[in-house]
XYZ file of C-alpha atoms in Angstrom:
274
model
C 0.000 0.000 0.000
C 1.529 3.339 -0.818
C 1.595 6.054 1.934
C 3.390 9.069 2.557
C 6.314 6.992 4.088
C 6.547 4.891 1.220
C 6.419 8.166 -1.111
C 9.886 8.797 -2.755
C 9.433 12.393 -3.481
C 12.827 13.123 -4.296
C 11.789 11.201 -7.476
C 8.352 12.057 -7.653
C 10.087 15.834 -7.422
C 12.441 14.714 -10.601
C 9.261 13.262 -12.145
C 7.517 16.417 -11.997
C 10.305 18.560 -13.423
C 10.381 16.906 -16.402
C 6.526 17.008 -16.913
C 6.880 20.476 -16.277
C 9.380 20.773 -19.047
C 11.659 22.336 -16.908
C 15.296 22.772 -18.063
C 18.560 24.237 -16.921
C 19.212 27.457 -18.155
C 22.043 28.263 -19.617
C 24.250 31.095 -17.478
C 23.748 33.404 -20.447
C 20.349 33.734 -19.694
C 20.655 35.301 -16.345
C 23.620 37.244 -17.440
C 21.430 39.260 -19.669
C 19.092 39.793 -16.824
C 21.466 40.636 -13.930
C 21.332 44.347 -14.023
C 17.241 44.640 -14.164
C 16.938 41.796 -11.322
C 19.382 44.414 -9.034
C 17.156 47.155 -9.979
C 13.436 45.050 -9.066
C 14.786 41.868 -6.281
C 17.659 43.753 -4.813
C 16.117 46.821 -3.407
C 16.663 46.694 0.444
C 13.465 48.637 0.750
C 11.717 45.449 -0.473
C 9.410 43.585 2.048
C 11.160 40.352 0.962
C 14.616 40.879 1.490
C 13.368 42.994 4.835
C 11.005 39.814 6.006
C 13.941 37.277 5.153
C 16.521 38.786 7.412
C 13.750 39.177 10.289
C 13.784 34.735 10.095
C 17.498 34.670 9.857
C 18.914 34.081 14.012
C 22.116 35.325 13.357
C 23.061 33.821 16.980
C 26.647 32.398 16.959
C 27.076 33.700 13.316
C 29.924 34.612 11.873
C 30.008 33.464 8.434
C 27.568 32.872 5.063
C 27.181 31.199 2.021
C 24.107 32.635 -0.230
C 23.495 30.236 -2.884
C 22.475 31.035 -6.189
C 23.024 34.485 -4.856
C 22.172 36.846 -8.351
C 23.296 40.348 -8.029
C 23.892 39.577 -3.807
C 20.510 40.273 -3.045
C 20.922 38.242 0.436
C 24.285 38.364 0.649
C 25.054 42.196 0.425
C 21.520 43.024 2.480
C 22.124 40.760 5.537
C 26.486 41.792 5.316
C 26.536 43.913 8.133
C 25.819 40.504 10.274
C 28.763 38.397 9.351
C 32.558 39.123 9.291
C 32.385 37.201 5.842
C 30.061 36.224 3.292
C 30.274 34.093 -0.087
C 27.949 34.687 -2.519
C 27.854 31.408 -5.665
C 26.312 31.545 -8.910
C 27.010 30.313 -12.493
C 26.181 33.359 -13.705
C 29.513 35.627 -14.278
C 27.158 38.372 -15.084
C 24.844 38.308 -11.718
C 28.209 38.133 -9.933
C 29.819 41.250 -11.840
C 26.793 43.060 -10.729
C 27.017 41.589 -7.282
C 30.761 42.607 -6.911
C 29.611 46.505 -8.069
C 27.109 46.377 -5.543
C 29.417 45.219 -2.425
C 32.161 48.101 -3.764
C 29.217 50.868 -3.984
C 28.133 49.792 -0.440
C 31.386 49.544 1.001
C 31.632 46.116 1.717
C 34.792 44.836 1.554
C 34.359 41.330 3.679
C 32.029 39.973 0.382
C 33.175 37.563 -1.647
C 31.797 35.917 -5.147
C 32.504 32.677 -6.958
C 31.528 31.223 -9.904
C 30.102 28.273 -8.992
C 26.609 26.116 -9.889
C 24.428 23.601 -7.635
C 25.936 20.822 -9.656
C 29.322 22.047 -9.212
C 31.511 20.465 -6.377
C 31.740 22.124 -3.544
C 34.861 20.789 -1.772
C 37.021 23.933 -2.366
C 34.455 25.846 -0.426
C 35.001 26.598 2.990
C 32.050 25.712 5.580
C 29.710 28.409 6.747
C 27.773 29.529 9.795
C 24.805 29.449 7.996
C 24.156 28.854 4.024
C 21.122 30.493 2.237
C 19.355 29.138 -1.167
C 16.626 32.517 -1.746
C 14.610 31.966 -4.711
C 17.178 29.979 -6.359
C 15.759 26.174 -5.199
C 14.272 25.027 -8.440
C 16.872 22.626 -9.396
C 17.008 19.523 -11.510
C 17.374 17.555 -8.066
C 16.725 18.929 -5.114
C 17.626 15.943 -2.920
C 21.186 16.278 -3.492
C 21.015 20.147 -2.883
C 19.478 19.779 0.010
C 22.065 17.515 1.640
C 25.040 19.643 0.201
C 23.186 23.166 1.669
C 23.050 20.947 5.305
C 26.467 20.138 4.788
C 27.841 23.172 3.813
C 26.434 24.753 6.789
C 27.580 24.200 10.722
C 24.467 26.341 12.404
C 22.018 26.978 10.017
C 19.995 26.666 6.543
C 17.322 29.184 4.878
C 15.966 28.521 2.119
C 13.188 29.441 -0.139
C 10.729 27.632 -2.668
C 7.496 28.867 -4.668
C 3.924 28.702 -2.774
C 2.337 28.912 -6.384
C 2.779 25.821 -8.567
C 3.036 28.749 -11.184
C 5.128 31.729 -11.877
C 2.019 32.820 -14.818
C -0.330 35.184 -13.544
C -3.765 32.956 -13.588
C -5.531 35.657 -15.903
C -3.146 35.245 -18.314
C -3.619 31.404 -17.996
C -6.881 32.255 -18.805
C -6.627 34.967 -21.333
C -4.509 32.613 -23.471
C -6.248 29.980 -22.784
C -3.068 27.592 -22.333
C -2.981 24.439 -19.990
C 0.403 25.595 -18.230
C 2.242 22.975 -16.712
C 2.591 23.055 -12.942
C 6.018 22.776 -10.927
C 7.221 21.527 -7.758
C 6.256 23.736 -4.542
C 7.921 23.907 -1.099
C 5.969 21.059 0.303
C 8.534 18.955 -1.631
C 11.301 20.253 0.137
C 9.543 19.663 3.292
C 8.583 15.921 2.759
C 12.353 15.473 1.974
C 13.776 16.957 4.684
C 11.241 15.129 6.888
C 11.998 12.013 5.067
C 15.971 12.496 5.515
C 15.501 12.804 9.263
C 15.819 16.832 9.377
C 12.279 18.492 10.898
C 12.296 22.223 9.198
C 10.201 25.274 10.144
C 8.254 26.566 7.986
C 7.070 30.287 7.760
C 5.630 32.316 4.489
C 6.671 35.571 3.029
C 4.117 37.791 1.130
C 6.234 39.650 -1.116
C 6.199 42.473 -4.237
C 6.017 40.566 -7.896
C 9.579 41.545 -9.077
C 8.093 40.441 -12.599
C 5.074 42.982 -12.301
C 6.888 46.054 -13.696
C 6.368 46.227 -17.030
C 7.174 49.272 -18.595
C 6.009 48.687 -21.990
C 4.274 46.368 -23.950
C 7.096 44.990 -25.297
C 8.365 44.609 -21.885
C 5.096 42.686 -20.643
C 5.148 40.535 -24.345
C 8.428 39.433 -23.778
C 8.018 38.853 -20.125
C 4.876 36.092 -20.933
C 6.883 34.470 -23.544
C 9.697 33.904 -21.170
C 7.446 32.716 -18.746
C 5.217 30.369 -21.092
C 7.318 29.731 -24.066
C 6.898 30.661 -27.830
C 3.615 33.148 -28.529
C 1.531 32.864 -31.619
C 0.328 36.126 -33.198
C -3.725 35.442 -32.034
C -2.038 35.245 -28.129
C 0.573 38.443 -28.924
C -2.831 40.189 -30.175
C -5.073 39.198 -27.008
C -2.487 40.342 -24.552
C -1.988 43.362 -26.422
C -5.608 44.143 -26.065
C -5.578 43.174 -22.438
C -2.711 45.388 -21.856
C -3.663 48.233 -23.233
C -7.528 47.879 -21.737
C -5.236 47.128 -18.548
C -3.660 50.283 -18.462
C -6.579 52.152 -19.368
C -8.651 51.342 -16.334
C -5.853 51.098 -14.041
C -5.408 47.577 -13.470
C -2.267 45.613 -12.386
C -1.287 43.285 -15.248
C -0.945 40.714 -13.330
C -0.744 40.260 -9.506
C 1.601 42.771 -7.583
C 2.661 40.476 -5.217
C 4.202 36.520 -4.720
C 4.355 34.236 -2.286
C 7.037 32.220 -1.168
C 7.956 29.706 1.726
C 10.702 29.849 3.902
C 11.987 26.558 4.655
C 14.540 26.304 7.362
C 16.410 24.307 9.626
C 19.190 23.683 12.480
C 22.050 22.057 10.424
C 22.110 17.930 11.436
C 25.542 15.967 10.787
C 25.073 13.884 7.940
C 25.768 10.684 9.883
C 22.564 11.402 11.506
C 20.528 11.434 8.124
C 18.399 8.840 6.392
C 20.235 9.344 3.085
């Protein structure tokens, strides 16, 4: 009989990946999106970045590693807490941007290094506590799991989607499209409870960073990323919703996202059901 005990969801999470036709993408692609991703998920005013560092317990602290770290969104905004930080990414362009950041701030204990999930991690030194913020949906997030618990000696933050969509469900609608779902935290949480680690779990209401469009162009190429190739009837319906949008004042699509924070006390990996 199958139960939630007998439930392999680090497989059923691969499973679902590739019915979501979700793919790796190349570093290019967030190279050419570094700078506008410092200007709309880097802002320290934003209630994100402001509600993650109110979860962090900085207790004991004296060192991080931000995962997937972008242009050092975490990293640079929670600095003033460590006497080092590490910020890894296989995006050289995030990290150029990340560097230009630290420098304008005047943070000089911030480091960055090319470096992916699948990457090994063995030349990396051990932190006080390692973050993963919006950057969890890997290929197989089993294995980066255990290396975030291992990298870590306190700590782990980390955080996943609430929605099992990053498409606005009017424009679902509006085009009419059967969008494939993809994984949510409560993966991450059946792993972790499977693996012998028992996580907290809080929620953080936060502004869309991919609400601001400031053109149609901007908003057409923003759904095509987000949904794939457009065919000229869908380019013409959100053209008409866009501009009918605008007209009465309407958000394009919704202003804010919600996302899980999923965190733990670090557990030695001899203690783990691996």
């Amino acid at each position: 009989m199958n139960t939630i005990e007998t439930t392999d969801f680090a497989e059923l999470y691969k499973n679902h990946m590739v019915q979501a036709e979700r793919t790796k993408k190349e570093p290019e692609h967030w190279d050419k999106r570094a700078e506008k991703m410092a200007e709309t998920c880097a802002n320290p005013n934003d209630p994100y970045l402001i509600k993650f560092r109110k979860m962090m317990d900085f207790t004991g602290a004296e060192t991080l590693l931000d995962v997937g770290c972008g242009p050092g969104s975490i990293s640079i905004h929670v600095a003033d807490k460590f006497k080092k930080t590490i910020g890894i990414d296989y995006s050289t362009g995030m990290l150029a941007v990340a560097k230009r950041r630290a420098e304008q701030a005047g943070i000089n204990h911030a480091e960055f290094i090319t470096c992916s999930w699948e990457d090994s991690w063995d030349d990396l030194p051990r932190c006080d506590i390692a973050v993963a913020s919006r950057s969890t949906l890997v290929m197989d997030l089993k294995a980066a799991l255990i290396k975030l618990n291992r990298q870590a000696k306190l700590r782990v933050y980390t955080t996943h989607t609430v929605s099992p969509t990053f498409v606005d469900q009017r424009i679902i609608r509006l085009l009419g499209r059967d969008v494939p779902t993809l994984p949510t935290y409560i993966y991450a949480v059946n792993m972790l409870n499977q693996m012998g680690i028992h996580p907290k779990v809080d929620y953080i209401r936060s502004r869309n960073c991919q609400s601001n469009f400031n053109s149609l162009e901007q908003f057409i190429e923003g759904i095509n990323f987000s949904v794939g190739p457009l065919n000229e009837d869908e380019i013409t319906r959100l053209t008409n919703y866009y501009h009918e949008s605008i007209k009465n004042g309407v958000s394009l699509i919704s202003p804010t996202r919600d996302w899980a924070m999923v965190s733990w006390d670090v557990v030695p990996e001899s203690e783990l059901n691996l």
